[in-house]
Amino acid sequence: MLELNGLTRRYGSNLAVADVDLKVEMGAFVGVIGRSGAGKSTLLRMINRLSAPSAGTIRFDGRDVGALKGAALRAWRADCAMIFQQFNLIGRLDVLTNVLMGRLSHASAMRSLLRLWSDVDRAIAFVALEQFDIAHLASERAENLSGGQQQRVAIARALVQEPQIILADEPIASLDPRNTRVVMDALGAINRRYGITVLCNLHSLDLARSYCDRLVGMAAGRVVFDGAPRDLTDDVARALYGIEADDAAGERQAAPEPRSPALARAVAVA
Amino acid sequence: MKGPVPSVRADAVADMARLMAAYPAGFGNRRRAAGLLLLAAAVGLFTGFAMWRLDFSLARILSGLGRLADFSLMMFPPSAGGRFWIYLQSLGETVAIAFLGTLSAALLAFPFSFLAAKNVIPNVFVHFGARRVLDVIRGVDTLIWALLWVSVVGLGPFAGLLAIACSDFGALGKLFSEAIETADRRPVDGVASSGGSRMQQVRFGVLPQVLPVIGGQCLYYFESNTRSATIIGIVGAGGIGVHLAEQIRVLNLQDVSFLVLMILAAVTVIDVVSTRLRTALVGRRAAPLG
């Protein structure tokens, strides 16, 4: 179980994450929702220890993750794989090597630096690539792939880490609707098949409702909602997103009322 | 699901034979290992050949070590021998030569480097021509430029300044144009899409990206030129090098070590200042938002 206690991150006088308490059961698919700047990314980055907390503790199965150093810290990072909005692949290297980055903590330093991966590692990478239907792209340069394909490579990289948790930071924010579904389905499949816990930052309430079995709403660095998707009423959503609530829910598609009288006349004439 | 907990590793091991048959190109290290070995062998062979050809001999280094020790002892303690103010003045001259030389080289190279950049000037004749001009100028070493200018404008720091300005025009022009070529195209597209002219695209799309790199290179060249200006001095083009050459010739090694220490101090000061300047130029990144 992942436990956050009073987790806080300050940037100067700015509180990005403020006093967050959270317990995540293993095997869950948790959506972290809220508007941009609510502290969702910082929260995930702190769990992976890419950002250092200003205060508070992170515990995993009772172990204090916040105090890890050196090899133990690297092992923890391999244990909680990260997926980024901008994919963060190595554009100039081929897809297979990018996926094998997920095996770095299992391979010896000499072998990995010379890129002499073991056949088992290679097979693991191919199994992951096949699951997302991109094994035929293994020898392509990562930067030549489309956004949806790159994100699937990134998920494959996360999967071959054999992690306990996957932290996905707005994984679909730069993708089109079809690829959005492909990528979210991939995360869901990993969650079900391997029982890997997924913590996923999302903008869209619709997606969060349909893929997650628990939602955590953040606003101004604080957790303001924590519950099942069906408990997320419109009122709560409005509190989370302010006037953006309708946009985020994607419900009302009506055109906005024209503001200026001249425009209103023009519309009326048309 | 029965049996062991599913994991990618278990999936992979169970399916190994099929995977290896399906993606033969993705497996095996033999070719890569052979390539690496071949490369190591080739480098080793060439190193061996070059050492043999150049009469590399460890024995000669070892037997010479004694003389090196004698030399070092003669350098102690460093002493200006009452000529400290003269030396300091010459050091100032050297720094001035390096500063003005680098500045004029950078001012000349900056506009010229855009001509030599493929992404700014797509016309192959222009950028190819500009490149070759830079090559030719760079092909002549600073020391040769110094000899040349000494015979044109006479002995003194002015010749040194011209020598540095010439040779570094070639070097900086090449470095700048390469920095410009690696610039990201997306900001340029952004400016172009909003109706910016070619000039405005370069000014706002390219320049902000390359300015920190170019600034850093200029600062490094200023520091490096402070060191090479001492060598230029040896051929009579002014600065502290004149004294250095003279004291070495008369084997006044205490003065030599003093002069070396002075140059070292100057270079350190320049390095510290330029590190500050470069940090200011790159600017601090804003804290990431959540």
XYZ file of C-alpha atoms in Angstrom:
560
model
C 0.000 0.000 0.000
C 1.182 3.496 -0.893
C 0.688 6.038 1.885
C 1.247 9.770 1.636
C 1.194 11.777 4.857
C 1.176 15.569 4.936
C 3.036 15.656 1.630
C 3.931 19.231 0.724
C 5.980 20.917 -1.980
C 6.837 24.602 -2.007
C 8.304 26.585 -4.913
C 9.422 29.805 -3.295
C 6.300 31.191 -1.642
C 4.152 29.078 -3.963
C 2.513 25.934 -2.558
C 2.317 23.408 -5.419
C 1.181 20.536 -3.200
C -0.190 21.279 0.245
C -0.483 18.733 3.030
C -1.751 15.777 0.990
C -2.820 12.611 2.832
C -3.591 9.671 0.585
C -3.754 5.887 0.814
C -3.675 3.817 -2.360
C -4.472 0.090 -2.254
C -2.458 -2.165 -4.558
C -4.164 -3.064 -7.814
C -6.307 0.067 -7.948
C -6.740 2.349 -10.952
C -6.794 5.804 -9.412
C -7.474 8.966 -11.406
C -6.084 12.236 -10.090
C -8.198 15.045 -11.498
C -8.150 18.816 -11.315
C -7.295 21.791 -13.456
C -3.800 22.701 -14.697
C -1.594 23.907 -11.890
C -3.560 22.069 -9.200
C -0.438 20.152 -8.183
C -1.184 16.816 -9.873
C 2.144 16.564 -11.737
C 4.163 17.633 -8.719
C 2.382 14.992 -6.635
C 3.294 12.175 -9.057
C 6.851 13.470 -9.481
C 7.334 13.427 -5.723
C 6.179 9.815 -5.456
C 8.817 8.851 -8.055
C 11.226 11.171 -6.184
C 11.923 13.229 -9.337
C 10.978 16.175 -7.110
C 11.944 16.288 -3.459
C 9.087 16.894 -0.972
C 9.371 20.022 1.177
C 7.564 18.228 4.005
C 5.638 15.030 4.692
C 6.327 11.350 4.148
C 5.863 8.784 1.386
C 5.556 5.190 2.555
C 5.268 2.040 0.492
C 4.371 -1.147 2.384
C 5.585 0.580 5.513
C 8.965 1.515 4.016
C 9.923 5.215 4.071
C 10.432 5.957 0.367
C 11.283 9.609 1.028
C 14.526 8.659 2.786
C 15.918 6.338 0.093
C 19.289 7.075 -1.469
C 21.574 5.652 -4.147
C 20.843 2.110 -5.316
C 17.763 1.794 -3.080
C 16.309 4.980 -4.599
C 16.965 3.696 -8.134
C 15.278 0.397 -7.233
C 12.249 2.335 -5.956
C 12.092 4.334 -9.179
C 12.130 1.095 -11.175
C 9.294 -0.044 -8.907
C 7.069 2.946 -9.690
C 7.327 3.557 -13.424
C 6.577 7.003 -14.792
C 4.713 7.917 -17.985
C 4.944 11.514 -19.166
C 2.710 13.813 -21.176
C 5.490 14.448 -23.696
C 6.510 10.725 -23.708
C 10.169 11.540 -22.758
C 11.602 8.956 -25.130
C 15.130 9.165 -26.506
C 14.222 10.378 -29.981
C 17.445 9.393 -31.697
C 17.456 5.793 -30.465
C 15.340 2.940 -31.832
C 12.103 1.787 -30.219
C 13.571 -1.468 -28.879
C 16.374 0.351 -27.060
C 13.883 2.837 -25.669
C 11.807 0.004 -24.233
C 14.938 -1.706 -22.892
C 15.604 1.454 -20.844
C 12.999 -0.090 -18.560
C 15.387 -3.018 -17.949
C 18.304 -0.803 -16.853
C 17.884 -1.562 -13.182
C 17.941 -5.320 -13.941
C 20.930 -5.334 -16.342
C 24.589 -5.050 -15.369
C 26.196 -1.663 -15.928
C 28.720 -2.934 -18.475
C 26.137 -4.799 -20.553
C 23.697 -1.898 -20.627
C 26.303 0.742 -21.460
C 27.503 -1.323 -24.444
C 23.870 -2.145 -25.298
C 24.560 -5.893 -25.099
C 21.146 -6.817 -23.660
C 20.389 -10.384 -22.652
C 17.933 -12.364 -24.776
C 15.467 -12.561 -21.874
C 15.440 -8.760 -21.605
C 14.899 -8.497 -25.341
C 12.049 -11.032 -25.192
C 10.426 -9.059 -22.367
C 10.628 -5.909 -24.466
C 9.004 -7.670 -27.427
C 6.214 -9.094 -25.261
C 5.435 -5.564 -24.085
C 5.611 -4.133 -27.616
C 3.337 -6.902 -28.955
C 0.697 -6.147 -26.349
C 0.381 -2.651 -27.764
C 0.649 -3.770 -31.430
C 3.884 -1.922 -32.130
C 6.411 -4.795 -32.245
C 6.876 -4.239 -35.993
C 8.231 -0.744 -35.214
C 11.033 -2.084 -32.980
C 13.858 -0.902 -35.224
C 12.338 2.515 -36.037
C 13.763 5.677 -34.542
C 11.454 6.771 -31.723
C 11.233 10.357 -33.008
C 9.763 9.166 -36.330
C 6.687 7.671 -34.649
C 3.323 9.361 -34.207
C 2.319 10.664 -30.807
C 0.065 7.711 -30.040
C 2.758 5.225 -31.015
C 5.372 7.069 -28.938
C 3.143 6.981 -25.888
C 2.621 3.241 -26.349
C 6.416 2.824 -26.498
C 6.602 4.789 -23.245
C 3.999 2.496 -21.647
C 5.954 -0.544 -22.863
C 9.065 0.943 -21.248
C 7.132 1.336 -18.007
C 5.751 -2.218 -18.209
C 9.139 -3.929 -18.702
C 10.336 -2.296 -15.503
C 8.023 -4.851 -13.836
C 6.789 -2.074 -11.565
C 4.314 -2.269 -8.712
C 2.912 1.157 -9.543
C 2.629 3.116 -12.772
C 2.470 6.893 -12.416
C 0.982 8.414 -15.559
C 1.247 12.202 -15.793
C -1.388 13.443 -18.261
C -0.548 10.553 -20.624
C -3.184 11.526 -23.192
C -3.015 15.315 -23.084
C -1.183 15.591 -26.427
C -3.111 12.848 -28.244
C -6.180 12.746 -30.494
C -9.411 11.029 -29.316
C -8.670 7.685 -30.999
C -5.151 7.460 -29.577
C -6.510 8.618 -26.248
C -8.667 5.501 -26.136
C -5.826 3.257 -27.318
C -3.466 4.561 -24.620
C -6.038 4.477 -21.814
C -7.046 0.935 -22.843
C -3.375 -0.050 -22.695
C -3.106 1.289 -19.139
C -6.324 -0.485 -18.190
C -5.073 -3.760 -19.670
C -1.832 -3.606 -17.683
C -3.785 -2.821 -14.541
C -6.062 -5.842 -14.982
C -3.627 -8.418 -16.350
C -0.610 -7.764 -14.140
C -2.352 -6.163 -11.179
C -0.130 -3.108 -11.449
C -1.495 -0.126 -9.544
C -2.073 2.872 -11.804
C -2.097 6.481 -10.649
C -3.150 8.592 -13.591
C -3.416 12.385 -13.861
C -6.313 13.361 -16.080
C -7.976 16.514 -17.288
C -11.097 14.975 -18.696
C -13.815 13.924 -16.275
C -15.424 11.627 -18.860
C -12.242 9.600 -19.212
C -11.654 9.580 -15.486
C -15.193 8.292 -14.885
C -14.963 5.514 -17.438
C -11.473 4.161 -16.666
C -10.811 4.736 -12.970
C -12.271 2.917 -9.989
C -11.395 5.750 -7.659
C -10.986 9.493 -8.192
C -8.890 11.979 -6.253
C -9.709 15.622 -6.978
C -7.097 18.295 -6.374
C -7.415 22.066 -6.308
C -4.692 24.534 -5.358
C -2.445 21.719 -4.147
C -5.017 20.174 -1.788
C -7.113 17.029 -2.049
C -10.728 18.247 -2.197
C -12.425 15.046 -3.318
C -11.697 11.371 -2.769
C -14.201 8.716 -3.704
C -15.791 6.500 -6.326
C -16.518 8.003 -9.766
C -20.288 7.863 -9.157
C -19.896 10.074 -6.066
C -18.443 12.834 -8.213
C -21.550 14.979 -8.596
C -21.806 17.998 -10.872
C -21.506 20.262 -7.836
C -18.208 18.663 -6.849
C -16.995 18.916 -10.416
C -17.888 22.597 -10.517
C -15.972 23.171 -7.298
C -12.979 21.371 -8.782
C -12.925 23.062 -12.132
C -14.792 26.323 -11.530
C -16.407 27.570 -14.728
C -14.502 24.975 -16.715
C -16.653 22.195 -15.273
C -18.899 21.915 -18.306
C -15.920 21.872 -20.654
C -14.186 19.212 -18.614
C -17.324 17.100 -18.441
C -17.790 17.575 -22.171
C -21.537 17.553 -21.754
C -23.045 20.773 -23.010
C -21.929 21.487 -26.539
C -24.145 24.582 -27.063
C -22.517 27.593 -28.686
C -21.753 30.432 -26.282
C -24.043 33.413 -26.353
C -22.669 36.293 -28.393
C -21.401 39.003 -26.090
C -21.300 42.251 -28.049
C -24.523 43.821 -29.383
C -22.983 44.178 -32.851
C -22.176 40.490 -32.931
C -25.635 39.593 -31.645
C -27.163 41.642 -34.477
C -24.920 39.946 -36.999
C -26.002 36.558 -35.713
C -29.650 37.583 -35.785
C -29.331 38.809 -39.398
C -27.612 35.602 -40.421
C -6.163 -17.150 -13.534
C -4.232 -20.102 -12.113
C -0.535 -20.709 -11.645
C 2.063 -18.054 -10.846
C 1.244 -14.337 -10.790
C 1.280 -13.045 -14.361
C 4.261 -10.844 -15.208
C 5.883 -9.708 -18.424
C 8.936 -11.716 -17.538
C 6.909 -14.918 -17.179
C 5.106 -14.152 -20.448
C 8.421 -13.574 -22.190
C 10.110 -16.699 -20.886
C 7.103 -18.852 -21.823
C 7.022 -17.392 -25.305
C 10.771 -17.100 -25.894
C 11.085 -19.463 -28.873
C 8.263 -17.867 -30.845
C 9.524 -14.326 -30.132
C 13.043 -15.162 -31.262
C 11.685 -16.678 -34.467
C 9.323 -13.766 -35.101
C 11.858 -10.977 -34.531
C 15.276 -12.400 -35.411
C 16.711 -8.906 -35.939
C 15.856 -7.934 -32.388
C 17.833 -10.722 -30.730
C 21.428 -11.718 -30.293
C 24.450 -9.643 -29.377
C 26.933 -11.497 -31.565
C 27.007 -8.933 -34.364
C 27.141 -5.978 -32.039
C 29.831 -7.584 -29.853
C 31.851 -8.464 -32.968
C 31.530 -4.880 -34.194
C 32.669 -3.484 -30.869
C 35.630 -5.876 -30.754
C 36.622 -4.988 -34.310
C 36.460 -1.291 -33.468
C 38.575 -1.778 -30.341
C 41.107 -3.801 -32.348
C 41.296 -1.165 -35.079
C 41.819 1.668 -32.596
C 44.432 -0.422 -30.757
C 46.301 -1.248 -33.966
C 46.331 2.350 -35.156
C 47.509 3.581 -31.742
C 50.309 1.023 -31.776
C 51.371 1.958 -35.299
C 51.326 5.704 -34.543
C 53.391 5.185 -31.374
C 55.939 3.090 -33.238
C 56.112 5.606 -36.102
C 56.534 8.574 -33.716
C 59.271 6.870 -31.697
C 57.234 6.733 -28.529
C 59.459 5.460 -25.799
C 58.648 5.128 -22.129
C 62.349 4.713 -21.354
C 63.104 8.186 -22.685
C 60.354 9.725 -20.580
C 61.688 7.966 -17.480
C 65.295 8.953 -18.085
C 64.195 12.527 -18.769
C 62.225 12.728 -15.555
C 65.386 13.655 -13.653
C 65.929 16.698 -15.840
C 62.278 17.651 -15.411
C 62.867 17.625 -11.654
C 65.966 19.846 -12.080
C 63.948 22.277 -14.159
C 61.147 22.359 -11.633
C 63.586 23.030 -8.805
C 65.075 25.953 -10.718
C 61.579 27.454 -10.898
C 61.396 27.726 -7.112
C 60.600 30.054 -5.575
C 58.699 32.058 -8.211
C 59.984 35.610 -8.218
C 59.327 38.700 -10.284
C 62.872 39.922 -9.724
C 61.639 43.511 -9.230
C 59.841 43.584 -12.568
C 56.353 42.947 -11.155
C 54.813 46.207 -12.412
C 56.201 45.704 -15.909
C 54.799 42.166 -15.930
C 51.425 43.307 -14.629
C 51.219 45.941 -17.344
C 52.013 43.320 -20.002
C 49.406 40.991 -18.533
C 46.880 43.807 -18.870
C 47.988 44.198 -22.474
C 47.494 40.469 -23.073
C 43.982 40.560 -21.592
C 43.218 43.616 -23.733
C 44.476 41.863 -26.872
C 42.356 38.812 -26.078
C 39.280 40.897 -25.273
C 39.399 43.148 -28.330
C 40.459 40.269 -30.578
C 37.600 38.034 -29.431
C 35.104 40.898 -29.567
C 35.960 41.849 -33.145
C 36.071 38.186 -34.200
C 32.626 37.598 -32.656
C 31.160 40.774 -34.188
C 32.376 39.704 -37.628
C 31.465 36.041 -37.203
C 27.946 36.678 -35.894
C 26.337 37.992 -39.105
C 28.545 35.796 -41.278
C 27.540 32.601 -39.429
C 23.915 33.071 -40.508
C 25.087 32.996 -44.120
C 26.844 29.702 -43.412
C 23.812 28.076 -41.731
C 21.825 25.704 -43.920
C 18.516 26.345 -42.173
C 18.774 30.133 -42.580
C 20.183 30.274 -46.119
C 18.776 27.325 -48.072
C 20.743 28.452 -51.164
C 23.519 25.886 -51.415
C 25.995 28.193 -53.178
C 25.796 30.891 -50.527
C 26.157 28.689 -47.471
C 28.688 26.411 -49.141
C 30.742 29.464 -50.188
C 30.492 31.026 -46.736
C 31.647 27.751 -45.169
C 34.705 27.511 -47.402
C 35.645 31.130 -46.588
C 35.537 30.230 -42.891
C 37.542 27.045 -43.576
C 40.304 28.940 -45.341
C 40.575 31.549 -42.603
C 40.521 28.889 -39.906
C 43.078 26.802 -41.797
C 45.721 29.415 -41.036
C 46.770 29.165 -37.401
C 46.757 32.130 -34.993
C 50.547 32.010 -34.822
C 50.883 32.340 -38.618
C 48.360 35.194 -38.624
C 50.484 36.881 -35.938
C 53.677 36.561 -38.027
C 51.749 37.908 -41.003
C 50.341 40.932 -39.194
C 53.662 41.704 -37.482
C 55.202 42.094 -40.909
C 52.281 44.275 -42.044
C 51.657 46.614 -39.079
C 54.932 46.093 -37.205
C 55.708 44.635 -33.765
C 53.301 45.224 -30.896
C 49.887 44.423 -29.469
C 47.978 45.735 -32.499
C 49.368 42.877 -34.597
C 48.328 40.408 -31.883
C 44.796 41.770 -31.818
C 44.482 41.438 -35.598
C 45.859 37.902 -35.493
C 43.288 36.773 -32.929
C 40.443 38.576 -34.692
C 41.300 36.826 -37.978
C 41.798 33.261 -36.827
C 38.863 33.307 -34.405
C 36.565 34.792 -37.007
C 36.954 31.444 -38.768
C 36.535 29.347 -35.650
C 33.619 31.265 -34.132
C 31.883 31.527 -37.498
C 31.888 27.737 -37.770
C 30.744 27.185 -34.181
C 27.978 29.810 -34.424
C 26.643 28.428 -37.697
C 26.552 24.913 -36.231
C 24.660 26.193 -33.194
C 22.196 27.907 -35.531
C 21.723 24.702 -37.522
C 20.815 22.652 -34.445
C 18.141 25.186 -33.440
C 14.628 23.793 -33.107
C 12.426 24.522 -36.132
C 9.151 24.770 -34.237
C 9.560 28.328 -32.885
C 10.490 29.420 -36.430
C 7.268 27.860 -37.744
C 5.388 29.666 -34.997
C 6.736 33.058 -36.062
C 6.272 32.281 -39.760
C 2.668 31.173 -39.196
C 1.825 34.525 -37.674
C 3.106 36.323 -40.776
C 6.711 37.034 -39.758
C 9.245 37.804 -42.486
C 12.370 35.689 -42.977
C 14.345 38.279 -41.011
C 11.794 38.249 -38.167
C 11.777 34.444 -38.138
C 15.528 34.441 -37.587
C 15.349 37.262 -35.065
C 12.601 35.741 -32.890
C 12.596 32.033 -33.853
C 16.324 31.290 -33.973
C 18.185 33.997 -32.076
C 16.708 33.454 -28.592
C 17.605 29.762 -28.874
C 21.213 30.220 -29.958
C 22.168 33.320 -27.985
C 23.144 31.467 -24.788
C 25.290 29.018 -26.789
C 26.956 31.782 -28.784
C 27.552 33.845 -25.661
C 29.124 30.877 -23.899
C 31.410 30.206 -26.851
C 32.532 33.858 -26.947
C 33.341 33.801 -23.247
C 35.310 30.587 -23.603
C 37.240 32.047 -26.542
C 38.070 35.151 -24.499
C 39.542 32.906 -21.810
C 41.338 30.678 -24.302
C 42.719 33.713 -26.136
C 44.179 35.083 -22.933
C 46.272 31.923 -22.945
C 47.096 31.943 -26.654
C 47.874 35.677 -26.539
C 50.931 34.696 -24.503
C 52.122 32.513 -27.380
C 51.464 35.290 -29.850
C 53.648 37.482 -27.669
C 56.518 35.082 -28.286
C 56.577 36.065 -31.982
C 56.642 39.726 -31.018
C 52.986 40.630 -31.157
C 52.909 42.221 -27.712
C 51.681 41.221 -24.273
C 53.099 39.072 -21.517
C 54.371 36.491 -24.012
C 57.258 38.763 -24.932
C 58.595 38.570 -21.385
C 57.865 34.857 -21.172
C 59.907 34.164 -24.310
C 62.757 36.363 -23.107
C 63.012 34.806 -19.644
C 62.903 31.284 -21.072
C 65.714 32.164 -23.473
C 67.978 33.371 -20.647
C 66.888 30.419 -18.454
C 65.597 32.734 -15.748
C 63.162 30.076 -14.619
C 62.046 31.767 -11.391
C 60.615 34.595 -13.484
C 59.072 32.075 -15.885
C 57.167 30.354 -13.079
C 56.063 33.743 -11.766
C 54.740 34.732 -15.191
C 52.936 31.390 -15.542
C 51.286 31.912 -12.157
C 50.169 35.402 -13.214
C 48.588 34.024 -16.389
C 46.937 31.276 -14.358
C 45.452 33.847 -11.976
C 44.142 35.943 -14.883
C 42.565 32.903 -16.555
C 40.942 31.852 -13.274
C 39.452 35.313 -12.763
C 38.112 35.332 -16.329
C 36.653 31.853 -15.833
C 34.850 32.841 -12.640
C 33.441 36.003 -14.214
C 32.385 34.241 -17.413
C 30.625 31.474 -15.466
C 28.526 34.160 -13.767
C 27.828 35.875 -17.072
C 26.831 32.642 -18.759
C 24.412 31.733 -15.960
C 22.824 35.162 -16.353
C 22.619 34.666 -20.122
C 20.971 31.237 -19.926
C 18.600 32.532 -17.288
C 16.916 30.632 -14.521
C 14.121 28.300 -15.413
C 10.798 28.919 -13.764
C 9.684 26.323 -11.247
C 7.544 23.615 -12.880
C 3.835 23.840 -12.134
C 1.697 20.979 -10.891
